[in-house]
Coordinates of N, CA and C in Angstrom, one line a residue:
M1 N 4.1 -4.7 19.3 CA 5.2 -3.9 18.7 C 4.8 -2.5 19.1
N2 N 6.0 -1.6 19.3 CA 5.9 -0.4 19.7 C 6.2 0.5 18.4
F3 N 5.1 1.5 18.3 CA 5.4 2.3 16.9 C 5.7 3.9 17.3
K4 N 6.9 4.2 16.7 CA 7.3 5.6 16.9 C 6.4 6.7 16.1
R5 N 5.9 6.3 14.8 CA 5.2 7.2 14.0 C 3.8 6.8 14.4
A6 N 2.8 7.9 14.2 CA 1.4 7.8 14.4 C 0.9 7.1 13.4
E7 N 1.2 7.2 12.1 CA 0.7 6.4 10.7 C 1.0 4.8 11.0
D8 N 2.2 4.5 11.5 CA 2.6 3.2 11.7 C 1.7 2.5 12.6
A9 N 1.3 3.3 13.6 CA 0.3 2.7 14.9 C -1.1 2.5 14.2
I10 N -1.5 3.0 12.9 CA -2.7 2.6 12.3 C -2.6 1.6 11.1
I11 N -1.6 1.9 10.5 CA -1.4 0.9 9.2 C -1.0 -0.5 9.4
F12 N -0.3 -0.9 10.5 CA 0.3 -2.0 10.6 C -0.7 -2.8 11.3
P13 N -1.6 -2.4 12.3 CA -2.7 -3.3 12.7 C -4.0 -3.4 11.7
W14 N -3.9 -2.3 11.0 CA -5.0 -2.5 9.8 C -4.5 -3.7 9.0
L15 N -3.2 -3.7 8.5 CA -3.1 -4.9 7.4 C -3.0 -6.0 8.2
Q16 N -2.4 -6.2 9.5 CA -2.7 -7.4 10.2 C -4.0 -8.1 10.3
Q17 N -5.2 -7.2 10.2 CA -6.5 -7.6 10.3 C -7.0 -7.8 9.0
N18 N -6.5 -7.2 7.7 CA -7.1 -7.3 6.3 C -6.2 -7.8 5.4
L19 N -4.9 -7.9 5.5 CA -4.0 -8.6 4.3 C -4.0 -9.9 4.5
T20 N -4.4 -10.6 3.4 CA -4.3 -12.3 3.5 C -2.8 -12.6 3.5
P21 N -2.4 -13.6 4.4 CA -0.8 -14.1 4.7 C -0.7 -14.7 3.3
Q22 N 0.7 -14.6 3.2 CA 1.3 -15.3 2.1 C 1.3 -14.8 0.6
R23 N 0.4 -13.6 0.7 CA 0.2 -12.8 -0.8 C 1.6 -12.0 -0.9
T24 N 2.0 -11.6 -2.3 CA 3.3 -11.2 -2.3 C 3.2 -9.6 -1.8
I25 N 4.3 -9.3 -1.2 CA 4.2 -7.7 -1.0 C 5.4 -7.0 -1.5
V26 N 4.8 -5.8 -1.8 CA 6.0 -4.9 -2.8 C 6.1 -3.8 -2.2
D27 N 7.5 -3.3 -1.8 CA 7.8 -2.0 -1.1 C 8.6 -1.3 -2.3
I28 N 8.1 -0.1 -2.8 CA 8.7 0.8 -3.6 C 9.2 2.1 -2.9
G29 N 10.4 2.1 -2.9 CA 11.3 3.2 -2.2 C 11.3 2.8 -0.7
A30 N 12.0 1.6 -0.7 CA 12.2 0.9 0.5 C 13.3 1.4 1.4
R31 N 14.1 2.2 1.0 CA 15.1 3.0 1.8 C 16.0 1.7 2.5
K32 N 16.3 1.8 3.7 CA 17.0 0.7 4.4 C 16.1 -0.2 5.1
G33 N 14.9 -0.2 4.7 CA 13.9 -1.5 5.0 C 13.2 -1.6 6.2
H34 N 13.3 -0.3 7.0 CA 12.7 -0.1 8.3 C 11.1 -0.5 8.1
W35 N 10.5 0.0 7.3 CA 9.1 -0.3 7.0 C 8.8 -1.6 6.8
F36 N 9.7 -2.3 6.1 CA 9.6 -3.7 5.6 C 9.7 -4.5 6.7
K37 N 10.6 -4.3 7.5 CA 11.0 -4.9 8.7 C 9.8 -5.3 9.5
K38 N 8.8 -4.2 9.8 CA 7.5 -4.1 10.5 C 6.7 -5.1 9.7
I39 N 6.5 -5.0 8.5 CA 5.5 -5.6 7.8 C 5.9 -7.2 7.6
A40 N 7.2 -7.6 7.5 CA 7.6 -8.8 7.6 C 7.5 -9.4 8.9
Y41 N 7.5 -8.9 9.9 CA 7.1 -9.4 11.4 C 5.6 -9.9 11.3
Y42 N 4.7 -9.2 10.6 CA 3.5 -9.6 10.7 C 3.2 -10.8 9.7
F43 N 3.9 -10.8 8.8 CA 3.9 -11.6 7.5 C 5.0 -12.4 7.0
P44 N 5.5 -13.1 7.9 CA 7.0 -13.8 7.5 C 7.0 -14.8 6.6
D45 N 6.0 -15.0 6.1 CA 5.9 -16.2 4.7 C 5.4 -15.5 3.6
S46 N 5.4 -14.1 3.5 CA 4.9 -13.5 2.3 C 6.2 -13.3 1.3
P47 N 6.2 -13.6 0.0 CA 7.0 -13.4 -0.8 C 7.3 -11.9 -1.0
S48 N 8.4 -11.4 -1.0 CA 8.4 -9.9 -1.0 C 9.5 -9.3 -2.1
H49 N 9.3 -8.0 -2.5 CA 10.1 -7.5 -3.6 C 10.3 -5.9 -3.1
L50 N 11.6 -5.6 -2.9 CA 11.9 -4.3 -2.4 C 12.5 -3.5 -3.6
F51 N 12.1 -2.3 -3.6 CA 12.7 -1.4 -4.7 C 13.4 -0.3 -4.2
E52 N 14.7 -0.2 -4.4 CA 15.6 0.9 -4.0 C 16.7 1.4 -4.8
P53 N 16.5 2.7 -5.5 CA 17.5 2.8 -6.5 C 19.0 3.4 -6.0
T54 N 18.9 3.8 -4.7 CA 20.0 4.5 -4.2 C 21.3 3.4 -4.0
P55 N 22.3 3.4 -4.7 CA 23.1 2.3 -4.9 C 23.7 1.8 -3.7
N56 N 24.4 2.6 -2.7 CA 24.8 2.1 -1.5 C 23.7 1.7 -0.6
I57 N 22.5 2.1 -0.6 CA 21.5 1.5 0.2 C 20.8 0.3 -0.5
Y58 N 20.8 0.1 -1.6 CA 20.5 -1.2 -2.5 C 21.6 -2.1 -1.9
E59 N 22.8 -2.0 -1.9 CA 23.8 -2.8 -1.9 C 23.7 -3.3 -0.3
W60 N 23.4 -2.4 0.7 CA 23.3 -2.8 1.9 C 22.0 -3.8 2.1
L61 N 20.7 -3.5 1.8 CA 19.6 -4.1 1.7 C 20.0 -5.6 1.0
D62 N 20.7 -5.5 -0.1 CA 20.8 -6.9 -0.6 C 21.8 -7.9 -0.1
S63 N 22.8 -7.2 0.6 CA 23.6 -8.1 1.4 C 22.8 -8.7 2.7
K64 N 22.1 -7.9 3.2 CA 21.2 -8.2 4.5 C 20.3 -9.2 4.0
H65 N 19.6 -9.3 3.0 CA 18.6 -10.4 2.6 C 19.2 -11.2 1.6
R66 N 20.4 -11.5 1.1 CA 20.9 -12.3 0.2 C 20.5 -13.7 0.5
K67 N 20.5 -14.3 1.8 CA 20.4 -15.5 2.4 C 18.9 -15.8 2.3
N68 N 18.1 -15.0 2.3 CA 16.4 -15.1 2.3 C 15.8 -15.3 1.0
D69 N 15.4 -16.5 0.6 CA 15.0 -16.7 -0.7 C 13.4 -16.0 -0.9
R70 N 13.2 -15.6 0.2 CA 11.5 -15.1 0.1 C 11.9 -13.5 -0.2
V71 N 12.9 -12.9 0.1 CA 13.1 -11.4 -0.1 C 13.8 -11.1 -1.4
N72 N 13.3 -10.2 -2.2 CA 13.9 -10.0 -3.5 C 14.4 -8.3 -3.5
I73 N 15.4 -8.1 -3.9 CA 15.8 -6.9 -3.6 C 16.2 -6.1 -5.2
H74 N 15.7 -5.1 -5.6 CA 16.0 -4.6 -7.1 C 16.4 -3.3 -6.8
G75 N 17.5 -2.8 -7.5 CA 18.2 -1.4 -7.5 C 17.8 -0.8 -8.4
V76 N 16.5 -0.6 -8.8 CA 15.9 0.4 -9.8 C 14.8 1.4 -9.1
A77 N 14.6 2.2 -9.8 CA 13.2 3.2 -9.6 C 12.1 2.9 -10.5
L78 N 11.1 2.8 -9.9 CA 9.9 2.5 -10.6 C 9.1 3.8 -11.1
S79 N 8.6 3.8 -12.3 CA 7.9 4.7 -12.7 C 6.9 4.0 -13.9
D80 N 6.6 4.9 -14.8 CA 5.8 4.6 -15.8 C 6.5 4.2 -17.2
E81 N 7.7 4.1 -17.2 CA 8.6 3.9 -18.5 C 9.8 3.1 -18.1
S82 N 10.4 2.4 -19.1 CA 11.6 1.9 -18.9 C 12.7 2.6 -19.6
N83 N 13.8 3.0 -18.7 CA 14.6 4.1 -19.2 C 16.0 4.1 -18.1
T84 N 16.8 5.1 -18.5 CA 17.9 5.4 -17.7 C 17.6 6.7 -17.4
L85 N 17.5 7.3 -16.0 CA 17.0 8.5 -15.7 C 17.8 9.2 -14.6
D86 N 18.0 10.4 -14.6 CA 18.7 11.3 -13.4 C 18.0 10.8 -12.1
F87 N 18.6 10.5 -11.2 CA 18.2 10.4 -9.7 C 18.8 11.1 -8.8
H88 N 18.3 12.0 -8.1 CA 18.8 13.2 -7.2 C 18.8 12.8 -5.9
I89 N 20.2 12.5 -5.4 CA 20.3 12.1 -3.9 C 20.3 13.3 -3.1
D90 N 19.6 13.5 -2.3 CA 19.5 14.8 -1.4 C 20.6 14.5 -0.2
L91 N 21.4 15.3 -0.2 CA 22.6 14.9 0.8 C 22.3 15.5 2.1
E92 N 21.2 16.1 2.2 CA 21.0 16.6 3.6 C 19.6 15.8 4.1
L93 N 18.6 15.7 3.3 CA 17.4 14.7 3.7 C 17.3 13.8 2.8
G94 N 18.1 12.6 2.9 CA 18.1 11.4 2.4 C 16.7 10.9 1.9
G95 N 15.8 10.9 2.8 CA 14.6 10.2 2.4 C 13.8 11.2 1.3
W96 N 14.2 12.4 0.9 CA 13.4 13.2 -0.2 C 14.3 13.0 -1.6
S97 N 15.2 12.0 -1.6 CA 15.8 11.8 -2.8 C 14.8 11.2 -3.7
G98 N 15.0 11.4 -5.1 CA 14.0 11.0 -6.0 C 14.4 11.3 -7.4
L99 N 13.5 11.1 -8.4 CA 13.7 11.5 -9.7 C 13.5 12.9 -10.1
T100 N 13.0 13.8 -9.3 CA 13.2 15.2 -9.4 C 13.7 15.6 -8.2
K101 N 14.3 17.1 -8.2 CA 14.8 17.6 -7.2 C 13.7 18.4 -6.3
Q102 N 13.6 18.1 -5.1 CA 12.6 18.3 -4.1 C 12.8 19.6 -3.8
R103 N 14.0 20.1 -3.2 CA 14.2 21.4 -2.6 C 15.0 22.5 -3.2
E104 N 14.4 23.5 -3.6 CA 15.4 24.7 -4.2 C 16.4 24.8 -3.2
G105 N 17.4 25.0 -3.8 CA 18.6 25.4 -2.8 C 19.2 24.1 -2.0
G106 N 18.5 23.0 -2.2 CA 19.3 21.7 -1.7 C 20.5 21.3 -2.2
K107 N 21.1 20.6 -1.4 CA 22.6 19.9 -1.8 C 22.2 18.6 -2.5
Y108 N 22.4 18.5 -3.7 CA 22.2 16.9 -4.1 C 23.5 16.4 -5.1
R109 N 23.5 15.1 -5.1 CA 24.3 14.4 -6.0 C 23.6 13.5 -7.0
T110 N 23.6 13.9 -8.4 CA 22.8 13.4 -9.1 C 23.5 12.1 -10.0
I111 N 23.0 11.0 -10.1 CA 23.3 10.0 -10.6 C 22.3 9.3 -11.6
K112 N 22.9 8.5 -12.5 CA 21.8 7.7 -13.4 C 21.5 6.4 -12.9
V113 N 20.1 6.2 -12.9 CA 19.8 5.0 -12.5 C 18.7 4.2 -13.4
P114 N 18.5 2.9 -13.5 CA 17.6 2.2 -14.3 C 16.3 2.4 -13.7
V115 N 15.3 2.7 -14.7 CA 14.0 2.9 -14.2 C 13.1 1.8 -15.2
K116 N 12.1 1.1 -14.3 CA 11.3 0.1 -14.9 C 9.8 0.6 -14.6
T117 N 8.8 -0.3 -14.9 CA 7.6 -0.3 -14.5 C 7.4 -1.6 -13.5
L118 N 6.5 -1.5 -12.6 CA 6.1 -2.6 -11.7 C 5.6 -3.8 -12.6
D119 N 4.8 -3.4 -13.5 CA 4.2 -4.3 -14.5 C 5.3 -5.1 -15.3
S120 N 6.3 -4.6 -15.6 CA 7.4 -5.3 -16.2 C 7.8 -6.6 -15.6
Y121 N 7.7 -6.6 -14.4 CA 8.1 -7.8 -13.5 C 6.9 -8.9 -13.5
K122 N 6.0 -8.8 -13.8 CA 4.8 -9.8 -13.9 C 4.5 -10.5 -12.8
L123 N 4.5 -9.7 -11.8 CA 4.5 -10.5 -10.2 C 2.9 -10.8 -10.2
K124 N 2.7 -12.0 -9.6 CA 1.4 -12.5 -9.3 C 0.9 -12.5 -7.8
N125 N -0.4 -12.6 -7.6 CA -0.9 -12.7 -6.1 C -0.4 -11.5 -5.3
V126 N -0.2 -10.3 -6.0 CA 0.1 -9.1 -5.1 C -1.0 -8.7 -4.0
G127 N -0.5 -8.9 -2.8 CA -1.6 -8.4 -1.8 C -1.4 -7.0 -1.4
L128 N 0.0 -6.5 -1.6 CA 0.1 -5.2 -0.9 C 1.2 -4.5 -1.7
I129 N 0.9 -3.2 -2.3 CA 1.9 -2.4 -2.7 C 2.1 -1.1 -1.8
K130 N 3.3 -0.8 -1.1 CA 3.6 0.2 -0.6 C 4.5 1.1 -1.3
I131 N 4.1 2.5 -1.5 CA 4.7 3.2 -2.3 C 5.1 4.6 -1.5
D132 N 6.4 4.8 -1.6 CA 7.1 6.1 -0.9 C 7.9 6.6 -2.0
V133 N 7.6 7.4 -2.8 CA 8.5 7.8 -4.0 C 8.6 9.5 -4.1
E134 N 8.5 10.2 -2.9 CA 8.6 11.7 -3.1 C 7.9 12.4 -4.4
G135 N 6.7 12.0 -4.6 CA 6.2 12.9 -5.8 C 5.7 12.2 -6.8
N136 N 6.4 11.0 -7.1 CA 6.4 10.4 -8.3 C 5.2 9.3 -8.2
E137 N 4.4 9.5 -7.4 CA 3.1 8.4 -7.1 C 2.5 8.1 -8.4
L138 N 1.9 9.2 -9.0 CA 1.1 8.8 -10.2 C 1.7 8.0 -11.2
K139 N 3.0 8.6 -11.6 CA 3.7 7.5 -12.6 C 4.0 6.3 -12.2
T140 N 4.3 6.0 -10.8 CA 4.5 4.7 -10.3 C 3.3 3.9 -10.3
I141 N 2.1 4.4 -10.0 CA 1.0 3.5 -10.1 C 0.4 3.1 -11.4
R142 N 0.7 4.4 -12.5 CA 0.5 4.0 -14.0 C 1.3 3.1 -14.5
G143 N 2.4 2.6 -13.8 CA 3.6 1.6 -14.3 C 3.0 0.3 -13.7
A144 N 2.2 0.4 -12.7 CA 1.6 -0.8 -12.1 C 0.1 -1.1 -12.4
E145 N -0.4 -0.6 -13.4 CA -1.7 -0.5 -13.4 C -2.2 -2.1 -13.9
K146 N -1.4 -2.7 -14.6 CA -2.0 -4.2 -15.0 C -1.7 -5.2 -13.7
T147 N -0.8 -4.9 -12.9 CA -0.5 -5.5 -11.8 C -1.8 -5.3 -10.6
I148 N -1.9 -4.2 -10.6 CA -3.3 -3.6 -9.6 C -4.6 -4.3 -10.2
K149 N -4.8 -4.2 -11.7 CA -6.0 -4.8 -12.2 C -5.9 -6.2 -12.0
S150 N -5.0 -7.0 -12.1 CA -5.1 -8.5 -12.0 C -5.1 -9.0 -10.7
S151 N -4.3 -8.2 -9.6 CA -4.1 -8.9 -8.3 C -5.1 -8.2 -7.2
K152 N -5.4 -6.9 -7.6 CA -6.3 -6.1 -6.9 C -5.6 -5.9 -5.3
P153 N -4.3 -5.5 -5.3 CA -3.7 -5.4 -4.0 C -4.3 -4.1 -3.1
F154 N -4.0 -4.0 -1.8 CA -4.0 -2.9 -1.1 C -2.9 -1.8 -1.7
V155 N -3.1 -0.8 -1.7 CA -2.0 0.2 -2.2 C -1.9 1.0 -0.8
Y156 N -0.7 1.3 -0.3 CA -0.5 1.9 0.8 C 0.6 3.2 0.3
F157 N 0.1 4.3 0.2 CA 1.1 5.3 -0.3 C 1.0 6.5 0.4
E158 N 2.4 7.3 0.2 CA 2.5 8.7 0.8 C 2.0 9.6 -0.3
C159 N 1.4 10.6 -0.1 CA 1.2 11.5 -1.3 C 1.0 13.0 -0.5
A160 N 1.9 13.9 -0.9 CA 1.8 15.3 -0.3 C 2.2 16.2 -1.3
D161 N 1.6 17.4 -1.2 CA 1.7 18.5 -2.2 C 3.1 19.1 -2.4
V162 N 3.6 18.9 -1.0 CA 5.1 19.5 -0.9 C 6.1 18.7 -1.9
H163 N 5.8 17.4 -2.2 CA 6.6 16.4 -3.4 C 6.0 16.6 -4.6
M164 N 4.9 16.7 -4.6 CA 4.3 16.7 -6.0 C 4.5 18.1 -6.5
T165 N 4.8 19.1 -5.9 CA 4.9 20.4 -6.6 C 5.9 20.6 -7.7
N166 N 6.8 19.5 -7.9 CA 7.8 19.6 -9.0 C 7.3 18.5 -9.9
Y167 N 6.2 18.1 -9.9 CA 5.5 17.3 -11.1 C 4.3 18.1 -11.7
D168 N 3.9 17.6 -12.7 CA 2.8 18.3 -13.6 C 1.4 17.7 -13.3
Y169 N 1.2 17.1 -12.1 CA 0.1 16.5 -11.7 C -0.4 16.7 -10.2
G170 N -1.5 16.6 -9.9 CA -1.7 16.6 -8.3 C -2.5 15.6 -7.9
S171 N -2.9 15.6 -6.5 CA -3.6 14.4 -6.0 C -4.8 14.0 -6.6
G172 N -5.6 15.0 -7.4 CA -6.8 14.7 -8.1 C -6.6 13.8 -9.2
E173 N -5.5 13.5 -9.9 CA -5.2 12.7 -10.8 C -5.1 11.3 -10.2
I174 N -4.5 11.5 -9.0 CA -4.3 10.0 -8.2 C -5.7 9.4 -7.9
F175 N -6.6 10.4 -7.5 CA -8.0 10.0 -7.1 C -8.7 9.2 -8.3
D176 N -8.6 10.1 -9.4 CA -9.0 9.6 -10.8 C -8.6 8.1 -11.3
F177 N -7.3 7.9 -11.2 CA -6.7 6.8 -11.3 C -7.4 5.5 -10.6
F178 N -7.3 5.8 -9.2 CA -8.0 4.7 -8.4 C -9.4 4.6 -8.6
N179 N -10.1 5.5 -8.7 CA -11.6 5.6 -9.0 C -11.9 4.8 -10.1
N180 N -11.2 5.0 -11.3 CA -11.6 4.1 -12.4 C -11.2 2.8 -12.3
L181 N -10.4 2.4 -11.4 CA -10.1 1.0 -11.3 C -10.9 0.4 -10.0
N182 N -11.9 1.0 -9.7 CA -13.0 0.8 -8.7 C -12.4 0.5 -7.3
Y183 N -11.5 1.4 -7.0 CA -11.0 1.5 -5.5 C -11.2 2.8 -4.8
N184 N -11.6 2.8 -3.5 CA -11.6 3.7 -2.7 C -10.3 4.2 -2.1
I185 N -10.0 5.4 -1.7 CA -9.0 5.9 -1.0 C -9.5 6.2 0.5
L186 N -8.5 5.6 1.3 CA -9.1 6.0 2.8 C -8.0 6.6 3.2
D187 N -8.2 7.6 4.2 CA -7.2 8.3 4.8 C -6.9 7.5 6.2
L188 N -5.9 8.1 7.1 CA -5.5 7.2 8.3 C -6.6 7.3 9.4
D189 N -7.8 8.0 9.3 CA -9.0 7.8 10.0 C -9.7 6.8 9.7
L190 N -9.4 6.3 8.5 CA -9.9 4.9 7.8 C -11.4 5.4 7.5
N191 N -11.4 6.5 6.9 CA -12.6 7.1 6.3 C -12.4 7.3 4.8
V192 N -13.4 6.9 4.0 CA -13.3 7.2 2.5 C -13.0 8.5 2.2
C193 N -12.2 8.8 1.4 CA -12.1 10.2 1.0 C -12.8 10.7 -0.4
T194 N -13.4 11.8 -0.5 CA -13.8 12.3 -1.9 C -12.4 13.0 -2.2
K195 N -12.7 13.2 -3.7 CA -11.5 13.9 -4.3 C -11.1 15.2 -3.6
E196 N -12.2 16.0 -3.2 CA -11.8 17.3 -2.3 C -11.3 17.0 -1.1
Q197 N -11.5 15.8 -0.5 CA -11.0 15.5 0.9 C -9.4 15.0 0.7
L198 N -9.2 14.3 -0.3 CA -7.9 13.8 -0.6 C -6.9 15.0 -0.8
Q199 N -7.6 15.9 -1.7 CA -6.6 17.2 -2.1 C -6.5 18.1 -0.7
E200 N -7.5 18.0 0.2 CA -7.3 18.8 1.3 C -6.2 18.3 2.2
H201 N -6.3 16.9 2.2 CA -5.0 16.2 3.0 C -3.7 16.3 2.5
T202 N -3.7 16.3 1.2 CA -2.3 16.3 0.7 C -1.8 17.9 0.6
A203 N -2.7 18.8 0.8 CA -2.0 20.1 0.8 C -2.0 20.4 2.3
S204 N -2.1 19.7 3.4 CA -2.3 19.9 4.7 C -0.6 19.8 5.3
N205 N -0.4 20.1 6.2 CA 1.3 20.1 6.9 C 1.1 18.7 7.7
S206 N 0.2 18.0 7.9 CA 0.2 16.7 8.8 C 0.7 15.6 8.0
S207 N 1.7 14.9 8.4 CA 2.4 13.9 7.9 C 1.7 12.6 8.0
L208 N 0.6 12.9 9.0 CA -0.3 11.4 9.4 C -1.4 11.4 8.0
Y209 N -1.7 12.8 7.6 CA -2.8 12.8 6.5 C -2.2 13.0 5.1
H210 N -0.8 12.6 5.2 CA -0.1 12.3 4.1 C 0.0 11.0 3.4
N211 N -0.8 10.1 4.3 CA -0.6 8.6 3.8 C -2.0 8.0 3.6
F212 N -2.3 7.2 2.8 CA -3.5 6.8 2.4 C -3.4 5.2 1.9
I213 N -4.6 4.8 2.2 CA -4.8 3.3 1.8 C -5.8 3.2 0.5
A214 N -5.3 2.8 -0.6 CA -6.3 2.5 -1.7 C -6.8 1.2 -1.6
N215 N -8.0 1.1 -1.4 CA -8.6 -0.2 -1.1 C -9.8 -0.8 -2.2
P216 N -9.8 -1.9 -2.8 CA -10.7 -2.3 -3.7 C -12.2 -2.3 -3.1
K217 N -12.9 -1.7 -3.9 CA -14.4 -1.5 -3.4 C -15.1 -2.8 -3.4

């Protein structure tokens, strides 16, 4: 398979070597499912749950996968609470849509969406959680703590200061969360990060170094 993005050329071969087949895959912030399509190519028999709160994208995903009993589509945002919250659709950079506005002066359409925790779904045998939530990473993993503790999945997540600037935390808190669960965080050179190295990566301008693998020690 050819990969357009440098990070994809690293993470998918890594997962092919390390992820146990048939364990449940969770894709949080699935958008139109391009990332999921690649992981499903390597793990066609794994049960999967895709979370995408943008209504028209959720409906498109749902119609596309409706006949596949293995793939479950959820039109909700994930965080550390169960609620109904504002979701800001970025009309110019759709991939930057989220529970906070990312860009000063950006054009947005704000809607109400249901918000839940991953733990509320009580998923079993989770092998991989992929998270792309534009700065809401810490709240998302806090809402998945029981699932992470019970299944010990790999967690592949995007994390960049440019997105976290509108939240009241930084990558140091994400490091502490995983460290407390006895996880290492790997950058995409596949090196274990210290807290300081994680903070350096998330502050950089390189999209390659905005992606990380949380790996049980």
